[in-house]
CSV table of C-alpha atoms in Angstrom, one decimal:
chain,number,residue,atom,x,y,z
F,916,MET,CA,-79.2,-58.6,-12.3
F,917,ALA,CA,-79.5,-54.9,-12.0
F,918,LYS,CA,-76.5,-53.0,-13.9
F,919,THR,CA,-74.2,-51.6,-11.4
F,920,LYS,CA,-74.6,-47.6,-11.1
F,921,LEU,CA,-71.1,-45.9,-12.0
F,922,MET,CA,-69.7,-42.2,-11.9
F,923,ASP,CA,-68.5,-40.7,-15.0
F,924,PHE,CA,-64.8,-41.4,-15.0
F,925,ASP,CA,-63.7,-37.8,-15.5
F,926,LYS,CA,-66.1,-36.8,-12.5
F,927,ALA,CA,-64.5,-39.7,-10.5
F,928,LEU,CA,-61.0,-38.2,-11.1
F,929,GLU,CA,-62.2,-34.8,-10.1
F,930,LEU,CA,-63.0,-36.3,-6.7
F,931,PHE,CA,-60.6,-39.0,-6.0
F,932,GLU,CA,-57.2,-40.0,-6.7
F,933,PRO,CA,-57.1,-43.6,-7.9
F,934,VAL,CA,-54.3,-46.3,-6.5
F,935,ILE,CA,-53.8,-49.5,-7.5
F,936,GLY,CA,-51.3,-52.4,-6.7
F,937,LEU,CA,-50.9,-55.4,-9.4
F,938,GLU,CA,-50.1,-59.1,-8.2
F,939,VAL,CA,-49.0,-60.8,-11.3
F,940,HIS,CA,-48.8,-64.7,-10.8
F,941,VAL,CA,-46.3,-66.1,-13.8
F,942,GLU,CA,-46.2,-69.8,-14.3
F,943,LEU,CA,-42.8,-71.1,-15.0
F,944,ASN,CA,-42.4,-73.5,-18.0
F,945,THR,CA,-40.1,-75.8,-16.1
F,946,LYS,CA,-40.4,-80.0,-17.1
F,947,THR,CA,-41.7,-80.7,-13.6
F,948,LYS,CA,-43.5,-79.0,-10.8
F,949,MET,CA,-42.1,-77.1,-8.0
F,950,PHE,CA,-42.0,-79.6,-5.5
F,951,SER,CA,-42.3,-82.9,-6.9
F,952,SER,CA,-41.4,-85.0,-10.1
F,953,ALA,CA,-44.7,-85.0,-11.6
F,954,PRO,CA,-44.8,-83.7,-15.1
F,955,ASN,CA,-45.7,-79.7,-15.9
F,956,VAL,CA,-47.7,-79.9,-18.9
F,957,PHE,CA,-50.7,-77.9,-20.0
F,958,GLY,CA,-53.9,-79.7,-21.8
F,959,SER,CA,-53.5,-83.4,-20.1
F,960,GLU,CA,-56.2,-85.1,-19.2
F,961,PRO,CA,-57.7,-84.2,-15.6
F,962,ASN,CA,-55.7,-85.5,-12.9
F,963,THR,CA,-52.8,-87.1,-14.8
F,964,ASN,CA,-50.2,-85.4,-14.1
F,965,LEU,CA,-50.0,-86.0,-10.2
F,966,ALA,CA,-47.5,-87.4,-7.7
F,967,PRO,CA,-48.2,-87.7,-3.9
F,968,VAL,CA,-46.6,-84.3,-2.8
F,969,CYS,CA,-49.2,-82.3,-5.3
F,970,LEU,CA,-52.0,-84.2,-3.4
F,971,GLY,CA,-50.3,-84.1,0.2
F,972,LEU,CA,-50.7,-87.7,0.5
F,973,PRO,CA,-49.1,-88.7,4.2
F,974,GLY,CA,-45.5,-89.1,4.2
F,975,SER,CA,-44.7,-87.5,0.7
F,976,LEU,CA,-42.1,-84.7,1.0
F,977,PRO,CA,-41.5,-81.5,-1.1
F,978,VAL,CA,-38.0,-81.2,-3.1
F,979,VAL,CA,-37.4,-77.8,-4.3
F,980,ASN,CA,-36.9,-77.6,-8.1
F,981,GLU,CA,-33.5,-76.4,-8.8
F,982,THR,CA,-34.3,-75.2,-12.6
F,983,ALA,CA,-37.6,-73.0,-11.2
F,984,VAL,CA,-35.2,-71.5,-9.0
F,985,ASN,CA,-32.6,-70.1,-11.3
F,986,TYR,CA,-35.9,-69.2,-13.2
F,987,SER,CA,-36.9,-67.0,-10.2
F,988,ILE,CA,-33.3,-65.5,-9.6
F,989,ARG,CA,-33.2,-64.3,-13.5
F,990,LEU,CA,-36.8,-63.1,-13.4
F,991,GLY,CA,-35.8,-61.0,-10.1
F,992,LEU,CA,-32.9,-59.7,-11.8
F,993,ALA,CA,-35.0,-58.7,-15.2
F,994,LEU,CA,-36.9,-56.6,-12.6
F,995,GLY,CA,-34.2,-54.9,-11.0
F,996,CYS,CA,-34.8,-56.8,-7.7
F,997,ASP,CA,-31.9,-57.7,-5.1
F,998,ILE,CA,-31.9,-61.2,-4.5
F,999,ALA,CA,-32.1,-62.5,-1.3
F,1000,GLU,CA,-29.1,-64.3,0.4
F,1001,VAL,CA,-31.2,-66.2,2.3
F,1002,SER,CA,-34.7,-66.8,1.7
F,1003,GLY,CA,-37.3,-69.7,2.8
F,1004,PHE,CA,-40.4,-71.1,2.3
F,1005,ALA,CA,-44.0,-70.8,4.6
F,1006,ARG,CA,-46.9,-72.6,4.9
F,1007,LYS,CA,-49.9,-70.4,3.8
F,1008,ASN,CA,-52.8,-72.0,5.4
F,1009,TYR,CA,-56.4,-71.9,3.9
F,1010,PHE,CA,-59.2,-74.4,3.1
F,1011,TYR,CA,-60.2,-74.7,-0.5
F,1012,PRO,CA,-60.4,-78.0,-2.5
F,1013,ASP,CA,-58.1,-77.6,-5.4
F,1014,MET,CA,-55.2,-77.7,-2.8
F,1015,GLY,CA,-55.3,-81.1,-1.4
F,1016,LYS,CA,-53.3,-80.4,1.7
F,1017,ASN,CA,-54.9,-77.7,2.8
F,1018,TYR,CA,-52.0,-75.3,2.7
F,1019,GLN,CA,-49.9,-73.8,0.1
F,1020,ILE,CA,-46.3,-73.7,0.1
F,1021,SER,CA,-44.9,-70.2,-0.3
F,1022,GLN,CA,-42.6,-67.4,0.5
F,1023,PHE,CA,-43.6,-64.8,3.0
F,1024,ASP,CA,-41.3,-62.5,4.9
F,1025,ASP,CA,-38.1,-63.5,3.0
F,1026,PRO,CA,-38.9,-63.7,-0.7
F,1027,ILE,CA,-36.0,-64.3,-3.1
F,1028,ALA,CA,-36.4,-61.2,-5.2
F,1029,HIS,CA,-37.2,-57.7,-3.4
F,1030,ASP,CA,-37.0,-53.9,-4.1
F,1031,GLY,CA,-37.1,-53.7,-7.9
F,1032,SER,CA,-38.6,-51.4,-10.6
F,1033,VAL,CA,-40.0,-52.0,-14.1
F,1034,GLU,CA,-40.1,-49.1,-16.4
F,1035,ILE,CA,-43.2,-49.1,-18.9
F,1036,GLU,CA,-44.1,-47.0,-21.8
F,1037,LEU,CA,-47.8,-46.1,-22.3
F,1038,SER,CA,-49.1,-45.2,-25.9
F,1039,SER,CA,-49.0,-41.5,-25.3
F,1040,GLY,CA,-45.0,-41.9,-24.8
F,1041,ARG,CA,-45.4,-41.1,-20.7
F,1042,VAL,CA,-42.9,-43.5,-19.2
F,1043,ILE,CA,-43.8,-44.8,-15.8
F,1044,HIS,CA,-41.4,-46.8,-13.3
F,1045,VAL,CA,-43.6,-49.2,-11.5
F,1046,PRO,CA,-42.0,-49.9,-7.9
F,1047,ILE,CA,-41.6,-53.9,-7.5
F,1048,GLU,CA,-41.9,-54.7,-3.7
F,1049,ARG,CA,-41.1,-58.6,-4.0
F,1050,ALA,CA,-41.3,-61.4,-6.2
F,1051,HIS,CA,-41.5,-64.5,-4.4
F,1052,MET,CA,-42.1,-68.5,-5.2
F,1053,GLU,CA,-44.9,-70.6,-4.7
F,1054,GLU,CA,-46.7,-73.3,-6.2
F,1055,ASP,CA,-50.0,-73.1,-8.0
F,1056,ALA,CA,-53.5,-74.5,-6.9
F,1057,GLY,CA,-55.4,-77.0,-8.8
F,1058,LYS,CA,-58.5,-75.7,-10.9
F,1059,LEU,CA,-62.1,-76.4,-10.2
F,1060,ASN,CA,-64.3,-77.0,-13.2
F,1061,HIS,CA,-68.0,-75.9,-12.3
F,1062,VAL,CA,-70.2,-78.2,-14.4
F,1063,GLY,CA,-73.9,-77.0,-15.4
F,1064,GLY,CA,-75.0,-73.4,-15.5
F,1065,SER,CA,-74.5,-71.1,-18.4
F,1066,THR,CA,-71.5,-69.2,-17.4
F,1067,GLY,CA,-69.0,-72.0,-16.6
F,1068,ARG,CA,-68.9,-70.4,-13.4
F,1069,ILE,CA,-69.8,-71.6,-9.9
F,1070,GLN,CA,-72.8,-69.5,-9.8
F,1071,GLY,CA,-75.7,-71.5,-11.1
F,1072,ALA,CA,-73.2,-74.9,-11.8
F,1073,GLU,CA,-75.0,-78.1,-10.7
F,1074,TYR,CA,-71.7,-79.4,-9.1
F,1075,SER,CA,-67.8,-79.0,-9.5
F,1076,LEU,CA,-65.1,-81.2,-10.2
F,1077,VAL,CA,-61.3,-81.0,-9.0
F,1078,ASP,CA,-58.2,-81.1,-11.4
F,1079,TYR,CA,-55.1,-81.3,-9.7
F,1080,ASN,CA,-53.1,-81.1,-12.7
F,1081,ARG,CA,-52.2,-77.6,-12.1
F,1082,ALA,CA,-51.4,-78.2,-8.4
F,1083,GLY,CA,-47.9,-77.8,-7.6
F,1084,VAL,CA,-46.8,-76.1,-10.8
F,1085,PRO,CA,-43.9,-73.4,-10.2
F,1086,LEU,CA,-45.2,-70.0,-9.9
F,1087,VAL,CA,-43.6,-66.5,-9.3
F,1088,GLU,CA,-45.8,-63.9,-8.1
F,1089,ILE,CA,-44.7,-60.3,-8.8
F,1090,VAL,CA,-46.0,-57.9,-6.0
F,1091,THR,CA,-45.8,-53.9,-6.5
F,1092,HIS,CA,-46.1,-51.3,-4.2
F,1093,PRO,CA,-49.0,-49.0,-4.4
F,1094,ILE,CA,-48.8,-47.1,-8.2
F,1095,PHE,CA,-49.7,-43.6,-7.6
F,1096,GLY,CA,-49.9,-40.7,-9.7
F,1097,GLY,CA,-51.3,-42.7,-12.6
F,1098,GLU,CA,-54.5,-40.3,-12.8
F,1099,ALA,CA,-56.4,-40.8,-15.8
F,1100,ASP,CA,-53.5,-42.8,-17.2
F,1101,THR,CA,-54.0,-45.7,-14.3
F,1102,PRO,CA,-56.3,-48.4,-16.2
F,1103,GLU,CA,-53.8,-48.4,-19.1
F,1104,ILE,CA,-50.7,-48.3,-16.8
F,1105,ALA,CA,-52.3,-51.7,-15.3
F,1106,ALA,CA,-52.4,-53.6,-18.8
F,1107,VAL,CA,-49.0,-52.2,-20.3
F,1108,TYR,CA,-47.5,-53.3,-16.9
F,1109,VAL,CA,-48.9,-56.7,-17.1
F,1110,SER,CA,-47.8,-56.4,-21.0
F,1111,THR,CA,-44.4,-55.6,-20.2
F,1112,ILE,CA,-44.0,-58.6,-17.7
F,1113,ARG,CA,-45.2,-60.9,-20.1
F,1114,ASP,CA,-42.4,-59.4,-22.6
F,1115,ILE,CA,-39.9,-60.1,-20.0
F,1116,VAL,CA,-40.9,-63.8,-18.9
F,1117,VAL,CA,-41.0,-64.5,-22.7
F,1118,SER,CA,-37.6,-62.9,-23.6
F,1119,LEU,CA,-36.4,-64.8,-20.6
F,1120,GLY,CA,-37.7,-67.9,-22.1
F,1121,ILE,CA,-39.2,-68.9,-18.3
F,1122,SER,CA,-42.7,-68.9,-19.2
F,1123,ASP,CA,-45.1,-69.7,-22.0
F,1124,ALA,CA,-46.7,-66.5,-20.8
F,1125,ARG,CA,-50.3,-67.5,-22.6
F,1126,MET,CA,-52.9,-65.3,-20.7
F,1127,GLU,CA,-55.4,-67.4,-22.0
F,1128,ARG,CA,-54.2,-70.5,-20.4
F,1129,GLY,CA,-53.7,-68.9,-17.4
F,1130,ASN,CA,-49.9,-68.7,-17.5
F,1131,ILE,CA,-49.8,-65.2,-16.4
F,1132,ARG,CA,-53.0,-63.9,-14.3
F,1133,CYS,CA,-53.6,-60.5,-12.8
F,1134,ASP,CA,-54.8,-60.0,-9.4
F,1135,ALA,CA,-56.0,-55.9,-9.6
F,1136,ASN,CA,-56.0,-53.9,-6.5
F,1137,VAL,CA,-58.1,-50.5,-6.6
F,1138,SER,CA,-58.6,-47.9,-4.1
F,1139,LEU,CA,-59.6,-44.3,-4.0
F,1140,ARG,CA,-59.0,-41.6,-1.8
F,1141,PRO,CA,-60.2,-38.1,-1.4
F,1142,ARG,CA,-58.5,-35.2,-3.3
F,1143,GLY,CA,-56.1,-33.2,-1.1
F,1144,ASN,CA,-54.4,-36.2,0.3
F,1145,GLU,CA,-52.2,-36.6,-3.1
F,1146,GLY,CA,-49.0,-35.9,-0.9
F,1147,ALA,CA,-49.4,-38.6,1.9
F,1148,GLY,CA,-48.3,-41.5,0.4
F,1149,MET,CA,-49.2,-44.9,2.1
F,1150,SER,CA,-50.2,-42.9,5.0
F,1151,VAL,CA,-53.6,-42.1,3.8
F,1152,LEU,CA,-55.2,-45.0,1.4
F,1153,GLY,CA,-58.8,-45.7,0.7
F,1154,THR,CA,-60.1,-49.3,1.0
F,1155,ARG,CA,-59.0,-51.7,-1.5
F,1156,THR,CA,-60.7,-54.2,-3.8
F,1157,GLU,CA,-58.4,-57.1,-5.4
F,1158,THR,CA,-60.1,-58.5,-8.8
F,1159,LYS,CA,-59.1,-61.7,-9.1
F,1160,ASN,CA,-57.4,-63.7,-12.3
F,1161,VAL,CA,-58.2,-61.3,-15.0
F,1162,ASN,CA,-56.6,-62.8,-18.0
F,1163,SER,CA,-56.2,-60.5,-20.9
F,1164,LEU,CA,-54.5,-57.0,-21.3
F,1165,ARG,CA,-58.0,-55.6,-22.3
F,1166,SER,CA,-60.0,-56.9,-19.5
F,1167,ILE,CA,-57.5,-55.6,-17.1
F,1168,GLU,CA,-57.7,-52.3,-18.5
F,1169,ARG,CA,-61.8,-52.2,-18.4
F,1170,ALA,CA,-61.5,-54.2,-14.8
F,1171,VAL,CA,-59.6,-51.2,-13.6
F,1172,ARG,CA,-61.7,-48.5,-15.1
F,1173,PHE,CA,-65.0,-50.1,-13.7
F,1174,GLU,CA,-63.7,-50.4,-10.3
F,1175,ILE,CA,-62.6,-46.8,-10.2
F,1176,GLN,CA,-66.1,-45.5,-11.3
F,1177,ARG,CA,-68.0,-48.0,-8.9
F,1178,GLN,CA,-66.1,-47.2,-6.2
F,1179,ALA,CA,-66.4,-43.3,-6.8
F,1180,GLN,CA,-70.0,-43.8,-7.0
F,1181,LEU,CA,-70.4,-45.7,-3.5
F,1182,LEU,CA,-68.3,-43.1,-2.1
F,1183,SER,CA,-69.9,-40.0,-3.3
F,1184,GLU,CA,-73.3,-41.8,-1.9
F,1185,GLY,CA,-71.4,-42.3,1.5
F,1186,THR,CA,-71.4,-46.0,1.1
F,1187,ALA,CA,-68.0,-47.4,2.5
F,1188,ILE,CA,-66.1,-49.7,0.4
F,1189,THR,CA,-65.7,-53.4,1.2
F,1190,GLN,CA,-62.3,-54.8,1.4
F,1191,GLU,CA,-63.0,-58.0,-0.7
F,1192,THR,CA,-62.0,-60.1,-3.7
F,1193,ARG,CA,-64.1,-59.6,-6.8
F,1194,HIS,CA,-64.6,-61.3,-9.7
F,1195,TRP,CA,-64.5,-59.9,-13.5
F,1196,HIS,CA,-67.2,-61.0,-16.0
F,1197,GLU,CA,-66.0,-60.6,-19.6
F,1198,ASP,CA,-69.8,-60.5,-20.9
F,1199,THR,CA,-71.0,-57.6,-18.9
F,1200,GLY,CA,-67.6,-55.7,-18.2
F,1201,GLU,CA,-68.6,-55.5,-14.6
F,1202,THR,CA,-66.8,-57.1,-11.4
F,1203,SER,CA,-68.9,-58.8,-8.6
F,1204,PRO,CA,-68.2,-59.7,-5.2
F,1205,GLY,CA,-66.1,-62.6,-4.1
F,1206,ARG,CA,-65.3,-63.3,-0.6
F,1207,PRO,CA,-64.0,-60.5,2.1
F,1208,LYS,CA,-60.2,-60.3,1.8
F,1209,SER,CA,-57.8,-61.9,4.0
F,1210,ASP,CA,-55.1,-60.3,5.7
F,1211,ALA,CA,-51.6,-62.1,6.2
F,1212,ASP,CA,-52.6,-62.8,9.7
F,1213,ASP,CA,-55.5,-65.2,8.7
F,1214,TYR,CA,-53.4,-67.2,6.5
F,1215,ARG,CA,-51.3,-68.1,10.0
F,1216,TYR,CA,-47.9,-68.4,7.7
F,1217,PHE,CA,-45.1,-70.2,9.6
F,1218,PRO,CA,-41.8,-71.6,7.9
F,1219,GLU,CA,-42.3,-74.8,6.2
F,1220,PRO,CA,-40.5,-77.6,8.2
F,1221,ASP,CA,-39.7,-80.0,5.3
F,1222,LEU,CA,-37.6,-77.4,3.1
F,1223,ALA,CA,-34.1,-75.7,4.0
F,1224,PRO,CA,-33.8,-72.1,3.4
F,1225,LEU,CA,-32.3,-71.3,0.0
F,1226,THR,CA,-29.0,-69.7,-0.2
F,1227,PRO,CA,-28.0,-68.7,-3.8
F,1228,SER,CA,-24.2,-67.9,-4.0
F,1229,ARG,CA,-23.2,-64.5,-5.4
F,1230,GLU,CA,-21.2,-66.2,-8.3
F,1231,LEU,CA,-24.5,-68.1,-9.2
F,1232,VAL,CA,-26.4,-64.6,-9.4
F,1233,GLU,CA,-23.8,-63.2,-11.5
F,1234,GLU,CA,-23.7,-65.9,-14.1
F,1235,LEU,CA,-27.6,-65.8,-14.3
F,1236,ARG,CA,-27.6,-61.7,-14.5
F,1237,ALA,CA,-25.1,-62.5,-17.6
F,1238,THR,CA,-27.7,-64.2,-19.3
F,1239,LEU,CA,-30.4,-61.5,-19.2
F,1240,PRO,CA,-31.9,-60.3,-22.6
F,1241,GLU,CA,-32.1,-57.2,-24.0
F,1242,HIS,CA,-35.2,-55.1,-21.6
F,1243,PRO,CA,-38.3,-55.4,-23.3
F,1244,THR,CA,-39.0,-51.8,-23.2
F,1245,LEU,CA,-35.4,-51.0,-24.7
F,1246,ARG,CA,-36.2,-53.8,-27.3
F,1247,ARG,CA,-39.7,-52.1,-28.1
F,1248,ARG,CA,-37.9,-48.9,-28.8
F,1249,ARG,CA,-35.3,-50.2,-31.1
F,1250,LEU,CA,-37.8,-52.3,-33.1
F,1251,ALA,CA,-39.9,-49.5,-33.5
F,1252,ALA,CA,-37.2,-47.2,-35.1
F,1253,GLU,CA,-35.8,-49.8,-37.2
F,1254,TRP,CA,-39.3,-50.9,-38.8
F,1255,ASP,CA,-40.7,-47.5,-39.2
F,1256,PHE,CA,-44.1,-48.8,-37.8
F,1257,SER,CA,-46.7,-45.7,-36.9
F,1258,PRO,CA,-47.6,-46.0,-33.3
F,1259,LEU,CA,-50.7,-47.6,-34.1
F,1260,GLU,CA,-49.3,-49.8,-36.0
F,1261,PHE,CA,-46.7,-50.8,-33.4
F,1262,ARG,CA,-49.5,-51.1,-30.7
F,1263,ASP,CA,-51.5,-53.2,-32.7
F,1264,VAL,CA,-48.3,-55.8,-33.0
F,1265,VAL,CA,-47.7,-55.6,-29.6
F,1266,ASN,CA,-51.2,-56.1,-28.2
F,1267,GLY,CA,-51.5,-58.9,-30.7
F,1268,GLY,CA,-48.5,-60.8,-29.0
F,1269,LEU,CA,-46.6,-60.8,-32.4
F,1270,LEU,CA,-43.5,-59.1,-31.8
F,1271,ASN,CA,-41.3,-62.0,-31.7
F,1272,ASP,CA,-43.0,-63.6,-34.7
F,1273,ILE,CA,-42.6,-60.6,-36.7
F,1274,GLU,CA,-38.9,-60.2,-35.6
F,1275,ALA,CA,-38.4,-63.8,-36.7
F,1276,THR,CA,-40.1,-63.3,-40.1
F,1277,VAL,CA,-38.2,-60.0,-40.7
F,1278,ALA,CA,-34.9,-62.1,-39.9
F,1279,ALA,CA,-36.0,-64.5,-42.4
F,1280,GLY,CA,-35.6,-62.0,-44.9
F,1281,VAL,CA,-39.3,-60.3,-45.1
F,1282,PRO,CA,-39.6,-56.6,-45.0
F,1283,ALA,CA,-41.0,-55.1,-42.0
F,1284,GLN,CA,-44.2,-54.0,-43.2
F,1285,THR,CA,-44.8,-57.0,-45.3
F,1286,ALA,CA,-44.5,-59.3,-42.2
F,1287,ARG,CA,-46.7,-57.0,-40.2
F,1288,LYS,CA,-49.2,-57.0,-43.3
F,1289,TRP,CA,-49.4,-60.6,-43.3
F,1290,TRP,CA,-49.5,-61.3,-39.3
F,1291,THR,CA,-52.0,-58.7,-38.5
F,1292,GLY,CA,-54.1,-59.2,-41.6
F,1293,GLU,CA,-54.5,-62.6,-42.9
F,1294,VAL,CA,-53.3,-64.7,-40.4
F,1295,ALA,CA,-55.2,-62.6,-37.5
F,1296,ARG,CA,-58.1,-63.0,-39.5
F,1297,ILE,CA,-58.2,-66.7,-39.7
F,1298,ALA,CA,-57.2,-67.2,-36.0
F,1299,ASN,CA,-60.0,-65.0,-35.0
F,1300,GLU,CA,-62.3,-67.2,-37.1
F,1301,ARG,CA,-61.2,-70.4,-35.4
F,1302,SER,CA,-61.0,-69.3,-32.2
F,1303,ALA,CA,-57.2,-69.9,-32.2
F,1304,VAL,CA,-54.0,-68.1,-31.3
F,1305,ALA,CA,-52.1,-66.4,-34.6
F,1306,THR,CA,-48.6,-67.5,-33.6
F,1307,ASP,CA,-50.2,-71.6,-32.8
F,1308,LEU,CA,-51.3,-71.6,-36.8
F,1309,ILE,CA,-48.1,-70.8,-38.4
F,1310,THR,CA,-44.4,-70.0,-38.3
F,1311,PRO,CA,-42.3,-67.1,-39.4
F,1312,GLU,CA,-40.5,-69.6,-41.6
F,1313,GLN,CA,-43.7,-70.5,-43.5
F,1314,ILE,CA,-45.0,-66.7,-44.0
F,1315,ALA,CA,-41.4,-66.0,-45.3
F,1316,SER,CA,-41.7,-68.8,-47.8
F,1317,VAL,CA,-45.1,-67.1,-49.0
F,1318,VAL,CA,-43.5,-63.7,-49.3
F,1319,ALA,CA,-40.9,-65.3,-51.2
F,1320,LEU,CA,-42.9,-66.7,-54.1
F,1321,VAL,CA,-45.2,-63.3,-54.0
F,1322,ASP,CA,-41.9,-61.9,-54.5
F,1323,ALA,CA,-40.6,-64.1,-57.2
F,1324,GLY,CA,-43.8,-63.4,-59.4
F,1325,THR,CA,-45.2,-66.9,-58.6
F,1326,LEU,CA,-48.1,-65.5,-56.7
F,1327,ASN,CA,-50.3,-62.2,-56.2
F,1328,ASP,CA,-51.7,-61.5,-52.9
F,1329,LYS,CA,-55.0,-63.0,-53.5
F,1330,LEU,CA,-53.3,-66.5,-54.6
F,1331,ALA,CA,-50.9,-66.2,-51.3
F,1332,ARG,CA,-53.7,-66.0,-49.0
F,1333,GLN,CA,-54.7,-69.5,-50.4
F,1334,VAL,CA,-51.4,-71.0,-50.0
F,1335,LEU,CA,-51.2,-69.5,-46.3
F,1336,ALA,CA,-54.2,-71.4,-45.6
F,1337,GLY,CA,-53.1,-74.5,-47.1
F,1338,LEU,CA,-50.5,-73.8,-44.6
F,1339,ILE,CA,-52.4,-73.6,-41.8
F,1340,ASP,CA,-54.2,-76.5,-42.7
F,1341,GLY,CA,-51.0,-78.8,-42.8
F,1342,GLU,CA,-51.2,-79.3,-46.7
F,1343,GLY,CA,-47.4,-79.0,-47.2
F,1344,THR,CA,-44.8,-76.7,-48.1
F,1345,ALA,CA,-45.8,-73.4,-49.7
F,1346,GLN,CA,-44.3,-74.8,-53.1
F,1347,GLU,CA,-46.2,-77.9,-52.6
F,1348,ILE,CA,-49.7,-76.4,-52.2
F,1349,VAL,CA,-49.1,-74.2,-55.3
F,1350,ASP,CA,-48.2,-77.1,-57.4
F,1351,ALA,CA,-51.0,-79.3,-56.0
F,1352,ARG,CA,-53.9,-76.6,-56.1
F,1353,GLY,CA,-52.4,-75.3,-59.7
F,1354,LEU,CA,-52.3,-71.7,-57.9
F,1355,ALA,CA,-49.0,-70.2,-59.9
F,1356,ILE,CA,-49.7,-66.8,-62.0
F,1357,VAL,CA,-50.1,-67.5,-65.5
F,1358,SER,CA,-46.9,-65.9,-67.1
F,1359,ASP,CA,-47.2,-67.1,-70.8
F,1360,ASP,CA,-48.2,-64.1,-72.7
F,1361,GLY,CA,-50.2,-65.9,-75.5
F,1362,ALA,CA,-52.7,-67.1,-72.7
F,1363,LEU,CA,-53.2,-63.8,-71.7
F,1364,ILE,CA,-53.2,-62.2,-75.0
F,1365,GLU,CA,-55.9,-64.8,-75.8
F,1366,ALA,CA,-58.2,-63.5,-72.4
F,1367,VAL,CA,-57.6,-59.7,-73.1
F,1368,ASP,CA,-58.7,-60.3,-76.6
F,1369,ALA,CA,-62.0,-62.1,-75.6
F,1370,ALA,CA,-62.8,-59.6,-73.1
F,1371,LEU,CA,-62.3,-56.8,-75.2
F,1372,ALA,CA,-64.3,-58.4,-77.8
F,1373,GLU,CA,-67.2,-59.0,-75.3
F,1374,GLN,CA,-67.1,-55.4,-74.6
F,1375,PRO,CA,-66.9,-53.1,-77.5
F,1376,ASP,CA,-68.0,-49.8,-75.8
F,1377,VAL,CA,-65.2,-50.3,-73.2
F,1378,LEU,CA,-62.8,-50.6,-76.0
F,1379,GLN,CA,-64.0,-47.8,-77.6
F,1380,LYS,CA,-63.7,-45.5,-74.4
F,1381,ILE,CA,-60.1,-46.7,-74.1
F,1382,ARG,CA,-59.5,-45.7,-77.5
F,1383,ASP,CA,-61.2,-42.5,-76.5
F,1384,GLY,CA,-58.4,-41.8,-74.3
F,1385,LYS,CA,-60.4,-42.8,-71.1
F,1386,VAL,CA,-57.6,-45.2,-69.8
F,1387,GLN,CA,-59.5,-45.7,-66.5
F,1388,ALA,CA,-61.9,-47.8,-68.3
F,1389,ALA,CA,-59.2,-50.5,-68.7
F,1390,GLY,CA,-60.2,-51.4,-65.1
F,1391,ALA,CA,-63.2,-53.3,-66.3
F,1392,ILE,CA,-61.4,-55.5,-68.9
F,1393,ILE,CA,-59.0,-56.2,-66.4
F,1394,GLY,CA,-61.4,-57.5,-64.0
F,1395,SER,CA,-62.8,-59.9,-66.6
F,1396,VAL,CA,-59.3,-60.9,-67.6
F,1397,MET,CA,-58.6,-61.8,-63.9
F,1398,LYS,CA,-61.8,-63.3,-63.5
F,1399,ALA,CA,-61.5,-65.5,-66.5
F,1400,MET,CA,-58.1,-66.7,-65.4
F,1401,LYS,CA,-59.3,-67.5,-61.8
F,1402,GLY,CA,-57.0,-64.7,-60.5
F,1403,GLN,CA,-54.1,-66.3,-61.6
F,1404,ALA,CA,-52.9,-63.5,-63.8
F,1405,ASP,CA,-50.2,-60.6,-63.2
F,1406,ALA,CA,-52.5,-57.5,-63.0
F,1407,ALA,CA,-50.2,-55.2,-63.9
F,1408,ARG,CA,-49.1,-57.3,-67.0
F,1409,VAL,CA,-52.7,-57.7,-68.2
F,1410,ARG,CA,-53.2,-53.8,-67.8
F,1411,GLU,CA,-50.1,-53.7,-70.4
F,1412,LEU,CA,-51.4,-56.0,-72.5
F,1413,VAL,CA,-55.1,-54.5,-72.3
F,1414,LEU,CA,-53.6,-50.9,-73.6
F,1415,GLU,CA,-51.5,-52.2,-76.1
F,1416,ARG,CA,-54.2,-54.5,-77.7
F,1417,ALA,CA,-56.7,-51.8,-77.5
F,1418,SER,CA,-54.6,-49.7,-79.5
F,1419,ALA,CA,-53.8,-51.9,-82.3
F,1420,GLU,CA,-56.0,-51.5,-85.3
């Protein structure tokens, strides 16, 4: 497939104003599904988490999940939204094989939460207030598994299998108003906004928020309008495309940038933009056409006849408001100040989804910089090697137990890395791994002196350099001793002994 022709990003910004709108879908981590008693569990065997309602079997009736409603209200409050005194469900009609009943129960003209705003902070320090139009409840669709082909996508597949486990999982869709004024920051705004939403739902405890699992998915709407219309608001907007289900922060930023450059190139050539959904391809860094984008009228919404309207009391709303945690943006600022990380260090922590785990590690008694070093260093390296998520491999308490052994002089960093690997592999506690592998630092001066004397005897030329005042030459002896001791020696103590023994006649 030919490479898509793109306009230079800076040139595109000279000619057009980018406008984006973001739709973020958040799966709720309730025990059961939105309208049935079927379990809401990730990773089960296909088509095992089912009930008649999930499949739309005749005679089955939906029942609203109370916990999902409470979660949705809390999320709406955290987004600064008003909570509707009356909201209801509607049937969104469309045919697609991953929704067995050929319609989705959603909310249309009366969402549970509306008119909010989320503050985000870019890497430059620029603060943006993203306007929220609505946050509405709905059920998720199932999943198609495309078999055959090389990409796992429908293109080139031999056939597709339907897994209905996800059908009916509680979902909140958060829809922004058009976001104006982003200019060159527009791609970053999209990524930071989704990151902030992820932080909010994690802090609320209402979603696992794992983007690689699809717990959070983003549809990014992008349009361009010619310069000179900046003050026109929504009265003059370009034709938009909707890039569907982008599931990583980096990909969101790349997809928005790509669409800006692609659309700018087409418009400069006099080609109209097609209103359509588009697919993001991580391997090529491009989007490709999906289907023509339907407007609301095409879904033939009508009130769901089997569900009564929701009428949460003001008392309940205020009770739920009282449970809200510290806003993630404020929390980030507080932690950045407390931990004294550089902007780059803090950004790496946030982008790695490690904020909560580092905070828990610090709470366990580990200095912030030490906690950051282990999580973004050795743990991240092992996670990358195993194509795993760092926070799935080890707990903050386990990290703290390793650091405690380093602080006690039982381990150095090299040995600690071995203990860390043992913890990840489930070999026991940190102390048990040290004992089983014999990893403790040798602190017996007798053994260290013996190793130092042997190394000095093997390298008389180095010994003479040390005696001549070239202290830096001691490094060669220290290296030999550490090798002989299999890294299980205190390098600082070895250095002291080398200089001491070399000066002795």
